[in-house]
Every structure is written in C-alpha cells, then in structure tokens.
XYZ file of C-alpha atoms in Angstrom:
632
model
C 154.905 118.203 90.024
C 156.450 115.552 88.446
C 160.741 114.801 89.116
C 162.281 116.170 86.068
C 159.947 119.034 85.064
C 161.502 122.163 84.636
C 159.579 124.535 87.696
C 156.126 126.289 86.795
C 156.039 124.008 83.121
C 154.573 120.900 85.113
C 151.582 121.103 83.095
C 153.103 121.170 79.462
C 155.138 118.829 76.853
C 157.150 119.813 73.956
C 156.091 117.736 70.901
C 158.606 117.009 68.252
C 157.399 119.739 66.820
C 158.318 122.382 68.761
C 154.859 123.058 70.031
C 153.861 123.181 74.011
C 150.354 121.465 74.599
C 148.789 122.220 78.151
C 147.576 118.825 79.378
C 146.087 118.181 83.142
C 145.939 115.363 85.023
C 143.460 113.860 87.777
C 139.916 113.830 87.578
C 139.756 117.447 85.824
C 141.936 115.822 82.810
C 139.246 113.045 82.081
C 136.588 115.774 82.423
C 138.368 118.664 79.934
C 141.010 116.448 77.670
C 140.657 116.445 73.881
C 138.042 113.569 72.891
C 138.844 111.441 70.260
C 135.968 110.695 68.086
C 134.724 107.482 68.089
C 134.195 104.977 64.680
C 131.557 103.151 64.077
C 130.936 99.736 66.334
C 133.471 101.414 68.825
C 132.625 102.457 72.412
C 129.101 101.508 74.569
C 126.786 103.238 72.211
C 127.766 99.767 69.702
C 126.243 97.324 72.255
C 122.913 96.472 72.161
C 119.709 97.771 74.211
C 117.246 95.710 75.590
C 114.847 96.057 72.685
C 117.662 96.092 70.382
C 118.868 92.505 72.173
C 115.415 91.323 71.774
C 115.625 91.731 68.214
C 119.054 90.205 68.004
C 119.170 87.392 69.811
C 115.811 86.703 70.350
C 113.839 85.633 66.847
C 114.765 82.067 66.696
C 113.077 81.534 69.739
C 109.945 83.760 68.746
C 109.825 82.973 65.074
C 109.251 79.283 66.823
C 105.839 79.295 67.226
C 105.291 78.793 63.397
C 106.600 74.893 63.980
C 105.847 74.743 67.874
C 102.238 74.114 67.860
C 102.575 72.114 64.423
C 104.662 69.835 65.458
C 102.407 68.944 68.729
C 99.360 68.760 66.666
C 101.237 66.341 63.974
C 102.371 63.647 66.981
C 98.393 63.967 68.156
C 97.295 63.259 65.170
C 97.983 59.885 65.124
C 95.490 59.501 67.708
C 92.637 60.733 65.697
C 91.372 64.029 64.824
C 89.518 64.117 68.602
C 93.333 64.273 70.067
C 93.998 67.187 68.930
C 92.484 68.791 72.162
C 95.758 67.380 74.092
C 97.420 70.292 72.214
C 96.278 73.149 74.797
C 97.270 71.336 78.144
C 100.801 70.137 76.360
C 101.292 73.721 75.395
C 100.436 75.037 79.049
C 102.994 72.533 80.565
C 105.131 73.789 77.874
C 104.715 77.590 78.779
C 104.998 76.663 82.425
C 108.639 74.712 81.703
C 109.451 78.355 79.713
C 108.888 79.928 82.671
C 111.344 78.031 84.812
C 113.880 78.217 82.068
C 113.618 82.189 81.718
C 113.757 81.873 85.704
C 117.013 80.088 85.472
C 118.596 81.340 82.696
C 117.992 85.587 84.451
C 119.934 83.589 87.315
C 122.664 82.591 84.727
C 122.998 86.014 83.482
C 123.538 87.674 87.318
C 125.574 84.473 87.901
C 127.771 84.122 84.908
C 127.953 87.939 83.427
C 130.743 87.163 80.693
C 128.402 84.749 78.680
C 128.750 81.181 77.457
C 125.052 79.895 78.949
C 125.154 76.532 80.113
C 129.080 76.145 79.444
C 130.029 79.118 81.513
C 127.707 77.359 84.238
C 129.747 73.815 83.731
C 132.835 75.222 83.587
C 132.445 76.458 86.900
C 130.373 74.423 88.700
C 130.361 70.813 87.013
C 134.103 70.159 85.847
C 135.684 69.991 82.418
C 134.005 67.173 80.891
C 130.612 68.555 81.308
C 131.766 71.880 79.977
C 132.912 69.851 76.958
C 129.420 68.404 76.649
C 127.718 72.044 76.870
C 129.818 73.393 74.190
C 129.524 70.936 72.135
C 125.890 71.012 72.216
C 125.397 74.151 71.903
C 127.538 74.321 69.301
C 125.224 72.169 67.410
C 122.197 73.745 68.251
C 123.759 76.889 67.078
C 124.389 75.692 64.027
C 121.195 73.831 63.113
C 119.041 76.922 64.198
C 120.678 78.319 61.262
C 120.073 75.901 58.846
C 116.336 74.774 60.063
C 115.174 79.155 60.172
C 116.768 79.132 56.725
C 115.579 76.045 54.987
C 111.518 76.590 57.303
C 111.773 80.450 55.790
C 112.756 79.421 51.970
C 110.053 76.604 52.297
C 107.340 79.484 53.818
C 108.250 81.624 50.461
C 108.077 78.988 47.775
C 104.515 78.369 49.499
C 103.845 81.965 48.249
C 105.933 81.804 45.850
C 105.916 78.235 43.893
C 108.481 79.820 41.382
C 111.010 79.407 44.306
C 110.261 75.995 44.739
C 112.852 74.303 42.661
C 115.659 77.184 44.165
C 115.001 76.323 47.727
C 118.912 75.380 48.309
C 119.618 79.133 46.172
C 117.435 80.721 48.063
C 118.951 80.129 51.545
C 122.486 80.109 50.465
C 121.369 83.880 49.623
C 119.784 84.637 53.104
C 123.017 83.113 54.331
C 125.287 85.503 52.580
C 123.105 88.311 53.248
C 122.887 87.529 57.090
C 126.326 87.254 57.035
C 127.391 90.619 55.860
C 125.316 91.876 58.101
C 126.805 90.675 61.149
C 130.148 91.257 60.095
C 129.108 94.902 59.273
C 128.201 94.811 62.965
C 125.441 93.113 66.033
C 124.025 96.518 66.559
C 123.444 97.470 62.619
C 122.177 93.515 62.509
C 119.520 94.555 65.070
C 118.541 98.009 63.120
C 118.121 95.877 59.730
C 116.301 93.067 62.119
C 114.029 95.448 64.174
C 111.165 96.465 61.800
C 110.831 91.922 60.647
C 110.243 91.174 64.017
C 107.995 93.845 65.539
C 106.098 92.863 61.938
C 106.046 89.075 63.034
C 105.321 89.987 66.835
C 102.476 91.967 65.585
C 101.536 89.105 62.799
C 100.813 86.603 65.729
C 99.454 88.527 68.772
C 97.315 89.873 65.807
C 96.193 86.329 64.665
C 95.251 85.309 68.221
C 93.472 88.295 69.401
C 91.474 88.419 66.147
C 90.944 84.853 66.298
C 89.516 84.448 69.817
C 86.875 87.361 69.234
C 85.623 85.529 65.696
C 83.147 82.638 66.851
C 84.356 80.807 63.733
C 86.990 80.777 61.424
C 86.778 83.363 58.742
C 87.894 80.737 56.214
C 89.412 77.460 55.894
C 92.603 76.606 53.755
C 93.951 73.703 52.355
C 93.090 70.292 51.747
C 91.654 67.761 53.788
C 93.460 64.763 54.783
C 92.350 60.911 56.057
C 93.077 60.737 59.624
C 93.249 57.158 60.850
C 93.744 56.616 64.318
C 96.706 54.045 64.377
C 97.822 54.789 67.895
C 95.898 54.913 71.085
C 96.140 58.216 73.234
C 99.650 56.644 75.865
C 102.085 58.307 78.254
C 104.359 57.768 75.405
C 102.833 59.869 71.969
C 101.764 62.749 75.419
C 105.469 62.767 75.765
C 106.162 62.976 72.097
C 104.238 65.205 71.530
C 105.549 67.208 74.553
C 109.213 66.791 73.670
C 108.553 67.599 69.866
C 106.737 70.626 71.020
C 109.547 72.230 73.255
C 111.301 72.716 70.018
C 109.228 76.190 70.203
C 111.804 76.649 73.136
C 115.108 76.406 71.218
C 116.919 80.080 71.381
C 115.638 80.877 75.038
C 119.155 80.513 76.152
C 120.977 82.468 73.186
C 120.289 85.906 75.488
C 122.060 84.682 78.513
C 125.310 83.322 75.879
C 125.599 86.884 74.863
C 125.324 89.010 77.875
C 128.976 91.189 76.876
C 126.789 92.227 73.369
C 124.771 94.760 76.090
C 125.113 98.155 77.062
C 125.700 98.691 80.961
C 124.456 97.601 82.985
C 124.955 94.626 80.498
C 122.875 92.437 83.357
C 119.980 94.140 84.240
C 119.329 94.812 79.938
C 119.928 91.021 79.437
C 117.367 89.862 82.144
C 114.922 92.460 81.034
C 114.848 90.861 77.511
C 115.148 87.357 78.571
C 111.760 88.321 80.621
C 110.396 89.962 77.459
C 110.548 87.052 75.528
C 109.247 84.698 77.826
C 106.791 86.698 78.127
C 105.900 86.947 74.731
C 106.671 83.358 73.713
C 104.355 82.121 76.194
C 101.592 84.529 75.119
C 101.964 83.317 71.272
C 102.316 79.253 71.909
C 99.152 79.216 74.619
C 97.184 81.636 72.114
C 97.671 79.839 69.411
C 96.988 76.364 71.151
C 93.662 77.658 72.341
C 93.174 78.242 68.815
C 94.000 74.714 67.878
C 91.714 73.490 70.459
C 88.470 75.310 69.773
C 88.500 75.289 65.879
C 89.603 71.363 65.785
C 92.844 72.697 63.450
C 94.396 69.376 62.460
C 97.174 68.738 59.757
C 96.163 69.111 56.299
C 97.700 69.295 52.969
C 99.722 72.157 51.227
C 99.677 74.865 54.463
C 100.664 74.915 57.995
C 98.682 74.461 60.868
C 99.780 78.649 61.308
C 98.412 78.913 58.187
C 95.177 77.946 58.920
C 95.021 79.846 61.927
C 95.766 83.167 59.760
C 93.026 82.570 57.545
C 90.721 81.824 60.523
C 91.940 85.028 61.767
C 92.193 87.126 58.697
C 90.547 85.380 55.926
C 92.213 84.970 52.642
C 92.750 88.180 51.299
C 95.400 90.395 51.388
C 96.179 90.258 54.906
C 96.578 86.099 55.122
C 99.099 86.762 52.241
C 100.782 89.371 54.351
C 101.114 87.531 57.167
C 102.496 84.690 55.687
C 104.791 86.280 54.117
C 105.920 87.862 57.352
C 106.387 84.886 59.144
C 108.337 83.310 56.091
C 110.477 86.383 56.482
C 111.187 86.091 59.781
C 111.589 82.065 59.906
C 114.581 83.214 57.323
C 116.395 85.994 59.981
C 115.865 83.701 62.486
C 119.438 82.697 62.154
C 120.694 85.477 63.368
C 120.393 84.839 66.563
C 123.269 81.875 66.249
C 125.380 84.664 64.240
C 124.865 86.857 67.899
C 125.310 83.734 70.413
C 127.839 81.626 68.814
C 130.718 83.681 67.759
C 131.285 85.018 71.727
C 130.685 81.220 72.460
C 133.361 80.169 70.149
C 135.405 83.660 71.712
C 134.891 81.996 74.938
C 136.311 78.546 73.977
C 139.042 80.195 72.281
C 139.982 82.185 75.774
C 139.681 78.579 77.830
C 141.833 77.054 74.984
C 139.593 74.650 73.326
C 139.823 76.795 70.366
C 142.174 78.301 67.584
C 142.735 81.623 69.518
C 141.844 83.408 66.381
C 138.199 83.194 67.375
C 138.853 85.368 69.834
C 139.938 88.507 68.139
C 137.545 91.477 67.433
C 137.567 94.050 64.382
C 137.065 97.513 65.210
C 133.670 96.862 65.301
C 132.975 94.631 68.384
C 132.052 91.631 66.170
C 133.999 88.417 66.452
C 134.484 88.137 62.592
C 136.552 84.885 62.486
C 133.035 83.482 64.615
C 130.781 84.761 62.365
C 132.424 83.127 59.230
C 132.587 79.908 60.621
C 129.036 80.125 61.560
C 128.201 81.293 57.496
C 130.698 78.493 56.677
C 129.322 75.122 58.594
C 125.989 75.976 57.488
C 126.087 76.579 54.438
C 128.089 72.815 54.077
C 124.554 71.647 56.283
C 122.636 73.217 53.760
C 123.926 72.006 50.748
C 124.356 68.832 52.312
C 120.531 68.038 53.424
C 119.768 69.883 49.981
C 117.562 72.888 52.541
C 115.248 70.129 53.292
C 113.753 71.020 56.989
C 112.392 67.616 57.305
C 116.028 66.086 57.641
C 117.291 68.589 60.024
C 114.582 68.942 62.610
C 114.923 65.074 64.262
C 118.016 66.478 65.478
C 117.470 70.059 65.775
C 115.785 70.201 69.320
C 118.490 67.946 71.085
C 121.801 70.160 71.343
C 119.423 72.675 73.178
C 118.024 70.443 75.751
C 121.459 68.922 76.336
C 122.400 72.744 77.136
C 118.930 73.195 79.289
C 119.398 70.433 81.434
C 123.284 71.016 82.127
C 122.765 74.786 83.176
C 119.723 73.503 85.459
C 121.945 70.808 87.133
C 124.799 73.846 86.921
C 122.497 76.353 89.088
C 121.502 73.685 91.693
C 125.191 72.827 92.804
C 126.017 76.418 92.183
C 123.434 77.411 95.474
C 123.918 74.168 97.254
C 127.700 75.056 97.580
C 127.310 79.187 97.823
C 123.520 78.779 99.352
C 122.725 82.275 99.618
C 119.134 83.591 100.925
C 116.487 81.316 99.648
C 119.120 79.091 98.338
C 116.304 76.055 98.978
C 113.521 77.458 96.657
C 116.003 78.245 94.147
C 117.644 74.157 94.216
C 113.521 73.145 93.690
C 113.385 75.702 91.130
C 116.537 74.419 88.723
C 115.944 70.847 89.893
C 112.236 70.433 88.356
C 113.627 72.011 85.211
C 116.709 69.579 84.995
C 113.875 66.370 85.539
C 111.723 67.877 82.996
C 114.183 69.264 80.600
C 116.263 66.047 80.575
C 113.258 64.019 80.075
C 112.578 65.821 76.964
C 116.283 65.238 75.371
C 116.006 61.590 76.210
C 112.334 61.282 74.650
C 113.674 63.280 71.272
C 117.003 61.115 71.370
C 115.241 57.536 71.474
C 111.903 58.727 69.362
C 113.985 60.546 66.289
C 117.075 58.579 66.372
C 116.735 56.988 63.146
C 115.326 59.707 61.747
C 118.661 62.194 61.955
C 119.334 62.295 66.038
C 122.307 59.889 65.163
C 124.025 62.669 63.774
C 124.190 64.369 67.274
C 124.782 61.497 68.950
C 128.132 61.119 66.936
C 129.064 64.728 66.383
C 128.852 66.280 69.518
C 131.761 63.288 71.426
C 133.514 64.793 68.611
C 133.362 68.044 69.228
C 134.781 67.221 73.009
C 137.394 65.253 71.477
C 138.421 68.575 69.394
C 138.684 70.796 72.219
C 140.465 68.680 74.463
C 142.789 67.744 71.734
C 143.212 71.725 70.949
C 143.217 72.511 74.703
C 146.427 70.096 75.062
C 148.139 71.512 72.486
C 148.412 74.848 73.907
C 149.157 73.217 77.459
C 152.274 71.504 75.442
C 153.042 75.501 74.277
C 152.650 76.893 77.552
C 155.282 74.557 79.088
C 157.359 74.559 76.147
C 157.642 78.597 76.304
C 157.796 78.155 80.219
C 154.937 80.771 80.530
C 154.648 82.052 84.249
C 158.080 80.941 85.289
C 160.804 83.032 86.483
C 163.369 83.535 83.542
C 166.801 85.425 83.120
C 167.062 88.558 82.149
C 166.971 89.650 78.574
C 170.427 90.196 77.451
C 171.921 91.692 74.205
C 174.439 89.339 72.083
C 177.584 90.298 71.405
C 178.344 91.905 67.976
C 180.999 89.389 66.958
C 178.210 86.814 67.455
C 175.315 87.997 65.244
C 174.687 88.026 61.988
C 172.241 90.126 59.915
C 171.777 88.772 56.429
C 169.548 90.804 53.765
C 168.383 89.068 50.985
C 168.466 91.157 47.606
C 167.096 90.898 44.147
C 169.036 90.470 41.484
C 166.541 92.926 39.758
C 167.025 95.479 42.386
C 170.547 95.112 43.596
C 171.281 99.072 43.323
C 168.037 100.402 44.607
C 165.991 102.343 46.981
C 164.554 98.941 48.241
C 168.238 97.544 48.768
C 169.435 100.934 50.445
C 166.302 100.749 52.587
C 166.718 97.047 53.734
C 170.929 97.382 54.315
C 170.363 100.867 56.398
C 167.515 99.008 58.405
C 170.247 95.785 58.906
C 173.199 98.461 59.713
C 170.498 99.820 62.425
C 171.128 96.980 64.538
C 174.849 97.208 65.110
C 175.878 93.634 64.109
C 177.878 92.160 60.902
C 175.626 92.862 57.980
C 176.021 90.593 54.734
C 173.833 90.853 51.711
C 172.788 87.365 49.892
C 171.410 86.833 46.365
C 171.235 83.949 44.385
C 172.123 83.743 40.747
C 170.879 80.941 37.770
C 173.599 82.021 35.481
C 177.556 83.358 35.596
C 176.701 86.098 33.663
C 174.260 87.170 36.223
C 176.743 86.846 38.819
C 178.785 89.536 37.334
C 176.648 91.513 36.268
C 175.443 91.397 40.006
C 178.973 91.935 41.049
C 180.064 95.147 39.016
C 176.870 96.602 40.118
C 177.791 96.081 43.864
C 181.429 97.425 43.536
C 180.406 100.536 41.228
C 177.886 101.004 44.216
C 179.898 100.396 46.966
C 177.404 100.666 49.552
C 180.146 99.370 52.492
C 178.388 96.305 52.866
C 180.147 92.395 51.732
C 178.150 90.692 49.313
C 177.860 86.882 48.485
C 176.725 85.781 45.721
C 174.843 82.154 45.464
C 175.178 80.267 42.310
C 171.708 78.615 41.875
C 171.085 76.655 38.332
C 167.437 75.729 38.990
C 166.398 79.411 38.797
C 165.302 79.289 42.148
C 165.584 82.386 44.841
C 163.670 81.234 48.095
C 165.588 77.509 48.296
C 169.295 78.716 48.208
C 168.784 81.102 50.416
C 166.891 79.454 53.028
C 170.006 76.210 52.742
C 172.836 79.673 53.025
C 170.960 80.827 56.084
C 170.875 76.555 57.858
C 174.594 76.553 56.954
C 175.565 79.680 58.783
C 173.191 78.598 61.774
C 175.477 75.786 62.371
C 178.384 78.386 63.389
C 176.037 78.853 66.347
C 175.839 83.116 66.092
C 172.736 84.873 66.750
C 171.221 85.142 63.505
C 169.014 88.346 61.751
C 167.198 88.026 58.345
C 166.340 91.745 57.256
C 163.949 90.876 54.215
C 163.255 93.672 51.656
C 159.427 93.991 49.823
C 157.634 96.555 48.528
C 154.035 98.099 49.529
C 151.901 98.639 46.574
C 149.537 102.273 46.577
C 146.617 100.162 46.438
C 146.048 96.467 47.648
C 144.903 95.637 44.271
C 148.402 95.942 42.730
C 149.095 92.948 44.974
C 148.966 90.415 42.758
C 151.434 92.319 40.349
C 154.215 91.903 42.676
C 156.122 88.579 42.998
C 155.319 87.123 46.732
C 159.177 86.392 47.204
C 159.393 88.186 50.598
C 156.507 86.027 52.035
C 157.436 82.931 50.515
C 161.205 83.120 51.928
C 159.803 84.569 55.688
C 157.543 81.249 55.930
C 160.356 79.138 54.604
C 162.867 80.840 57.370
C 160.241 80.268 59.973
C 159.768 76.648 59.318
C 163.250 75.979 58.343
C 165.400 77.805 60.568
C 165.352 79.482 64.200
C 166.575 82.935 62.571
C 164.900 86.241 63.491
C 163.386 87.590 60.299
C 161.907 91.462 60.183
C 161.075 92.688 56.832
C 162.104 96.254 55.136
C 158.936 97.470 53.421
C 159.248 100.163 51.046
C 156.030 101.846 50.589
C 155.064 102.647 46.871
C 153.081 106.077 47.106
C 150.074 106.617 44.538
C-alpha cells in the first residue's frame, strides 16, 4: 500500500471526473490492464520478417545478376569471342568471395546489432577517421544503387517499350516518387507492395537457368551480331577487370546487416537468416547463369542483354521471353529500395554520433526515418537529372563506395577478434583477412581501370563527405560545451517578480478580443509585470487603439509604438532589445490563432511566426505563444 492512500482504496484513483478506476500493479497489471490499440507502423508487428527483410533490403543485390554476368562477359570480350569461357571460373571466384562476405557480414549483425554495417564496425574497432571513410562510402553507394536500379530498369522498359525511349529521365523520376511514398507510408507496407516483384524475378531467373541447362541448345537466338576483334591478349590484368567489374553483382550484400533494428525479435537471428538466404540465392543465379554463358558461347551483341539472350535460350521468344523481361525491368526499377531501407537508419545513426543534422534521427509514428528517406528521393533525383538516367555514366563509379565499405568491415572484424579473440578467434582473423585482400583488390582495380570514366567523382566526393561530418560533429561539440552538458549546475531558481517582464504583443485589429483576453490571462498566469505592446503607422490609429483599451479596461498598461513604415514585427522586436538592456528577466506571450483546417493557413497573416523567429535571433527573451483555436 502506497504512503498516502486512504486504507482498503490502495487499488483505486479518483479521476477529475469523479469516477474511481480499479488499477493493479506488478506483474498481474501488465497481464489484465486496459490495452491501448495500436496504429499502424507502431509496435513489433511493423518490423520486418525474414522473408519480408529479404524483400526489402535485399533486391538490389538480387536484381544484380541482370548486369553481373554482362559486365564480365563485356571485359572478356576484348579477348575474342573464345574468352568468353573465363566467365564461369570468374563467376565461381566471385560466388566463393560472396560467401565470405555473407560469412562476415552474419558476424557483423551478432557483433554490431544496432546497424550501420561497416561504419558501426569502424567506429568501434578502427577509430574515427575510418568511420568517416565507411560512411561516406556507403553513403555513396547508397545513393548510386538508386540511381543505376532506376536508370538499368527505365532502360529494360524502353527495350520493350521503344515509346519510352525518349522519357527515360520521366520515367525514373516517376519510379522515384512512387518508391518514395512508399517508404514514407512505411518499410513493412514497402515490403508487401515489393513481395509479389521479387518472388516474380526470383522465379524469372532460377526459371531461366533450370530450363536452360535441360535444353541442349538454345531455343532461339536474339539480337544482332557484332564484329569481335581481339585487341587484347587474355593478362592478369583484363582477368582482374573482368573480376572487379563483375563483383558489381555483389553491391547490396551489406544493406541487411545496415538495417538490423528494421527486424522483428529476435532482430539478429531474422537478419542472419536473410543475409544467408540471399547468398544463397545470389550465388545460385550468377554461377547458373555463367554456366549458361559458357556452354552456349553468349557474347555481347547488339540491341539486348546478355540476360536477354539467355531468356530466349531458355524460353524462346514468345510470350514468356516478353514476360520475363519485363520482370526483370521491373525489378531493376524497385531495386532502389533497398537504399530507401539501409540509408535512412545509416543517416539515423550518423545523426546519433553527431555527424549529422539531428533531424535525421527522428521517427514518425510509423517507424520510418522520414527526414532519411527524403534526402535519399532528393540526392537522386539531382543524380538523375544530372547524368540525364544514363546507366553508362553512373556505373564506373557505382561498384566503388561498396567495396570501400567491404574491405573496411573485413579489416573491422579481424581487429575486432584479435583484441576480444573468443573461441576460434584464429579461423575467424583468416576468414575476414582473405576477404579484406580480395575485396580491396577489387576497389583498387575499379578505381585505377574506370577513373576517367566517372570513378573521379568518388574519389572527390566521398573526402567530402568526411569533411561534412567532422565539420557537423564539431559544431555540436562547440554546443555541448557551450550549454555545459554533463556538468554539475545550480539549482533552478525562480526570478523575482519586480525583475521580470511579460510583454504581449497585440493587434491593432484585435485589441478588444478573445485572442487578446486569451494571450493577457495566459501572461497574468505567470505572476510577473504584464505590459501589452502594439505598434501603430498612424495617430489616428493610436487613439483609436487607446479608447478601445480604456473603454475595455482589462487591468493591464498598454504602450503604444508609433511606427510610420507600417511595419509590426520591427518595432516590436527594437521595444523588446531596449527593455533587455534594464537587465530583468524577460517573457514574450505572443497571441495567434489556429485555423479549423490547415488549409485556412495561408489566409491568416504569419505575424506570430515572423516576430517569434525575429525574438529568437534578436533577443535572449523567452517567447511562448497564446493560440486560440478556431473550431469548424
């Protein structure tokens, strides 16, 4: 029984009311109390399941296999049509690198259960600077996974579609609005809308190989042939191009392990069983699809994709070829989602740490990071219009970000068990360590082979980015010390009513009104001097003001401000400096009114805002405001 309860009413409250309610507590309350019922995107049921992550966050890195392959094949090439065979053991070294990095990044996820990938594994375990560098690039590679699945997926359509050819800029600015409502609607509705495309595109593929290997031929051939001169000579060198263009089928393994907090609990064990999904999966598709390549000689040729031909070996030409295509296409173009899922709790992240506007860290009802997911829609959609959707001048650069991010979190996880070095702490270092060699050779191979064709751009955004957030994170170390955060201060004490001042600003078109009774009673509330302020262009308006306030008498001294430049903000802003000089506490009670209906907005005058954000620049004054609520 709680101190102060009357005896034998321990379990009941008086509401204002008058009513008693019974309430409990202990375990029986949580078990028998009232339940509130839940909106939508609130409570567990709003994360994500595994398949429902899968969907999500996985599609950029499955929808990859339509440019994987190709872009192997297309670095071969130049070796002559008999190269092409190189495609199959690339892609198995490939597939074998994927399984390391799903290895590594299910260790990130038990590791580093908050998200943030490779920069929650810097942070930690590699200092500041490197955490800069992961952010930075995976802030990139966020963003270009965006534009490339948007501009790849408009290109797909127009193939189907040559009346979309001429719109291709149109057309992804569209999927970009639509993707973006989406995810602002909500991750979990996002992976409802997504969940039918990608089970479509899953089956597309796994459909295409399995149909392909038991046909002893292709069923048909598309497209036109092409003259393939062999100006190169099989090296080391075009093997490791064509091995570091390939991994770009790998960009968007890590987005699963960067949104971990998007799960349902046990948010670790779901996130590890769809990284392991898609690796699976992806690994399936690419070495499929490269046996493919191998045994039907599928080179480059003019007006379709390499996956193209492959579908028509696999289905022919009728209506399932155009099906399939169009699937894919589809799915190239929701492929962006997957940066709308990662990046915002990225950006959340950096926000948390400092390094970004804390904004970016607020939630709507609806766990989505909105402020995150409209800076994602934003940035690309300047990408897109600035590269005019053309996929050819974002993909030198599109790979890189990634890889930066891949090698980091490998060098991450081996100094995170060298220092902890828990059971089989060696096997794990050997693990992480092959993947940093491998994965780091691949950035540096991209970064020298494609740098005049675009990787320049990374090489000159991404110090910027770290120059951002270390600018941003020592502003708010200036704020911390300025408001002393942490430190011991004195204790809160009220001024003295001689010494403070509340001043309301009135209207001259609503000196005697509800909205000026409202605004004085509010400034009476707090016990201090009150004085009411309005400012006049004209001395007939001062009377008039005047006779008003004395046929009113509402008890309160007025002043009246003679202002010629029929201006209201200015003169009182300059009265309220003037009386801070006098050194008293000072109190700005500010009077608006609350339309029914936020479309009557614009009808009112913004005065009230307008003099609040000149106070708070201007002066150190306290300012509250006095709403009067207009009822429909």
């Amino acid at each position: 029984m709680r101190t102060g309860d009357p005896a034998g009413h321990a379990g009941h409250r008086v509401l204002p009311a008058g009513r008693a309610v019974a309430t409990t507590s202990g375990p029986l309350a949580s078990r028998r109390g009232p339940k509130v019922q839940l909106r939508h995107g609130e409570g567990d049921r709003a994360h994500l399941t595994s398949l429902q992550g899968l969907v999500a966050l996985s599609l950029d890195a499955l929808s990859s296999v339509a440019y994987g392959p190709e872009a192997i094949a297309i670095v071969l090439v130049a070796a002559g049509s008999a190269a092409i065979g190189y495609t199959l053991p690339i892609t198995i070294v490939i597939a074998l690198l994927l399984v390391i990095l799903v290895t590594s990044y299910c260790q990130v996820i038990a590791a580093y259960p908050n998200g943030g990938g490779s920069y929650a594994v810097a942070k930690q375990d590699l200092g500041q600077r490197v955490s800069l560098l992961a952010a930075a690039a995976l802030i990139v590679d966020y963003i270009l996974t965006v534009a490339v699945s948007l501009t790849a997926g408009a290109a797909s359509l127009a193939s189907a579609f040559p009346v979309l050819a001429p719109h291709l800029l149109e057309t992804c600015l569209v999927g970009l609005a639509v993707l973006t409502a989406v995810n602002l609607y909500g991750l979990a509705d996002s992976a409802k809308v997504l969940l039918l495309p990608t089970l479509l595109f899953i089956a597309a593929i796994l459909g295409i190989v399995v149909v392909g290997l038991l046909r002893t031929q292709p069923a048909a051939v598309v497209g036109t042939p092409e003259p393939l001169p062999a100006y190169e000579a099989v090296s080391v060198l075009l093997i490791l191009k064509a091995f570091s263009s390939g991994c770009s089928a790998l960009t968007g393994v890590e987005a699963i392990a960067n949104g971990v907090p998007m799960f349902r609990r046990p948010r670790v064990r779901r996130a590890q069983r769809t990284e392991l999904m898609l690796g699976a999966l992806l690994a399936t598709m690419l070495v499929g699809l490269a046996v493919l390549i191998r045994r039907d000689s599928v080179v480059p040729r003019a007006d379709v994709t390499i996956l193209a031909q492959l579908t028509a070996g696999a289905y022919g030409t009728g209506w399932l070829y155009y099906a399939a295509n169009i699937i894919v296409a589809f799915a190239l173009g929701l492929a962006a989602n997957t940066s709308f899922g990662g990046l915002p709790v990225l950006m959340s992240l950096l926000a948390k740490d400092n390094r970004l506007p804390h904004l970016f860290s607020l939630r709507a009802e609806r766990p989505v990071h909105r402020y995150g997911v409209a800076a994602v829609a934003i940035t690309a959609a300047v990408l897109l219009i600035a590269v005019d959707a053309n996929t050819q001048r974002l993909i030198p650069m599109f790979a890189i970000g990634v890889f930066i991010g891949f090698t980091i979190s490998q060098v991450g996880l081996v100094r995170h068990w060298t220092i902890r070095r828990p059971p089989r702490w060696v096997g794990k270092v050997a693990l992480n360590g092959v993947g940093a060699v491998i994965t780091a050779i691949a950035a540096l191979v991209l970064l020298f082979s494609k740098f005049t064709e675009g990787a320049w751009v990374v090489v000159v955004v991404v110090p910027l980015l770290m120059l951002m957030f270390s600018r941003i994170e020592g502003y708010y170390t200036k704020v911390d010390e300025a408001l002393q955060r942490g430190r011991p201060q004195p204790v809160p004490h009220a001024p003295d009513p001689a010494s403070a001042l509340v001043i309301v600003p009135i209207s001259p078109a609503h000196t005697v009104s509800a909205l000026t009774e409202k605004a004085l009673s509010t400034a009476l509330a707090f016990g201090h001097e009150v004085i009411a302020v309005a400012a006049s262009d004209s001395s007939e308006t001062t009377e008039d003001i005047r006779r008003k306030w004395d046929d009113w008498h509402p008890g309160v001294n007025l002043e009246v401000i003679e202002s010629p430049r029929h201006t209201v903000v200015r003169p009182v802003i300059e009265y309220v400096k003037r009386k801070e000089t006098s050194g008293r506490w000072l109190i700005v009670v500010i009077p608006g009114v609350v339309p029914a209906h936020p479309r009557y907005r614009i009808l009112h005058t913004q005065r009230d805002l307008l003099l609040a954000a000149g106070l708070r620049d201007h002066t150190n004054a306290v300012v509250c405001f006095a709403q009067f609520q207009i009822r429909a």
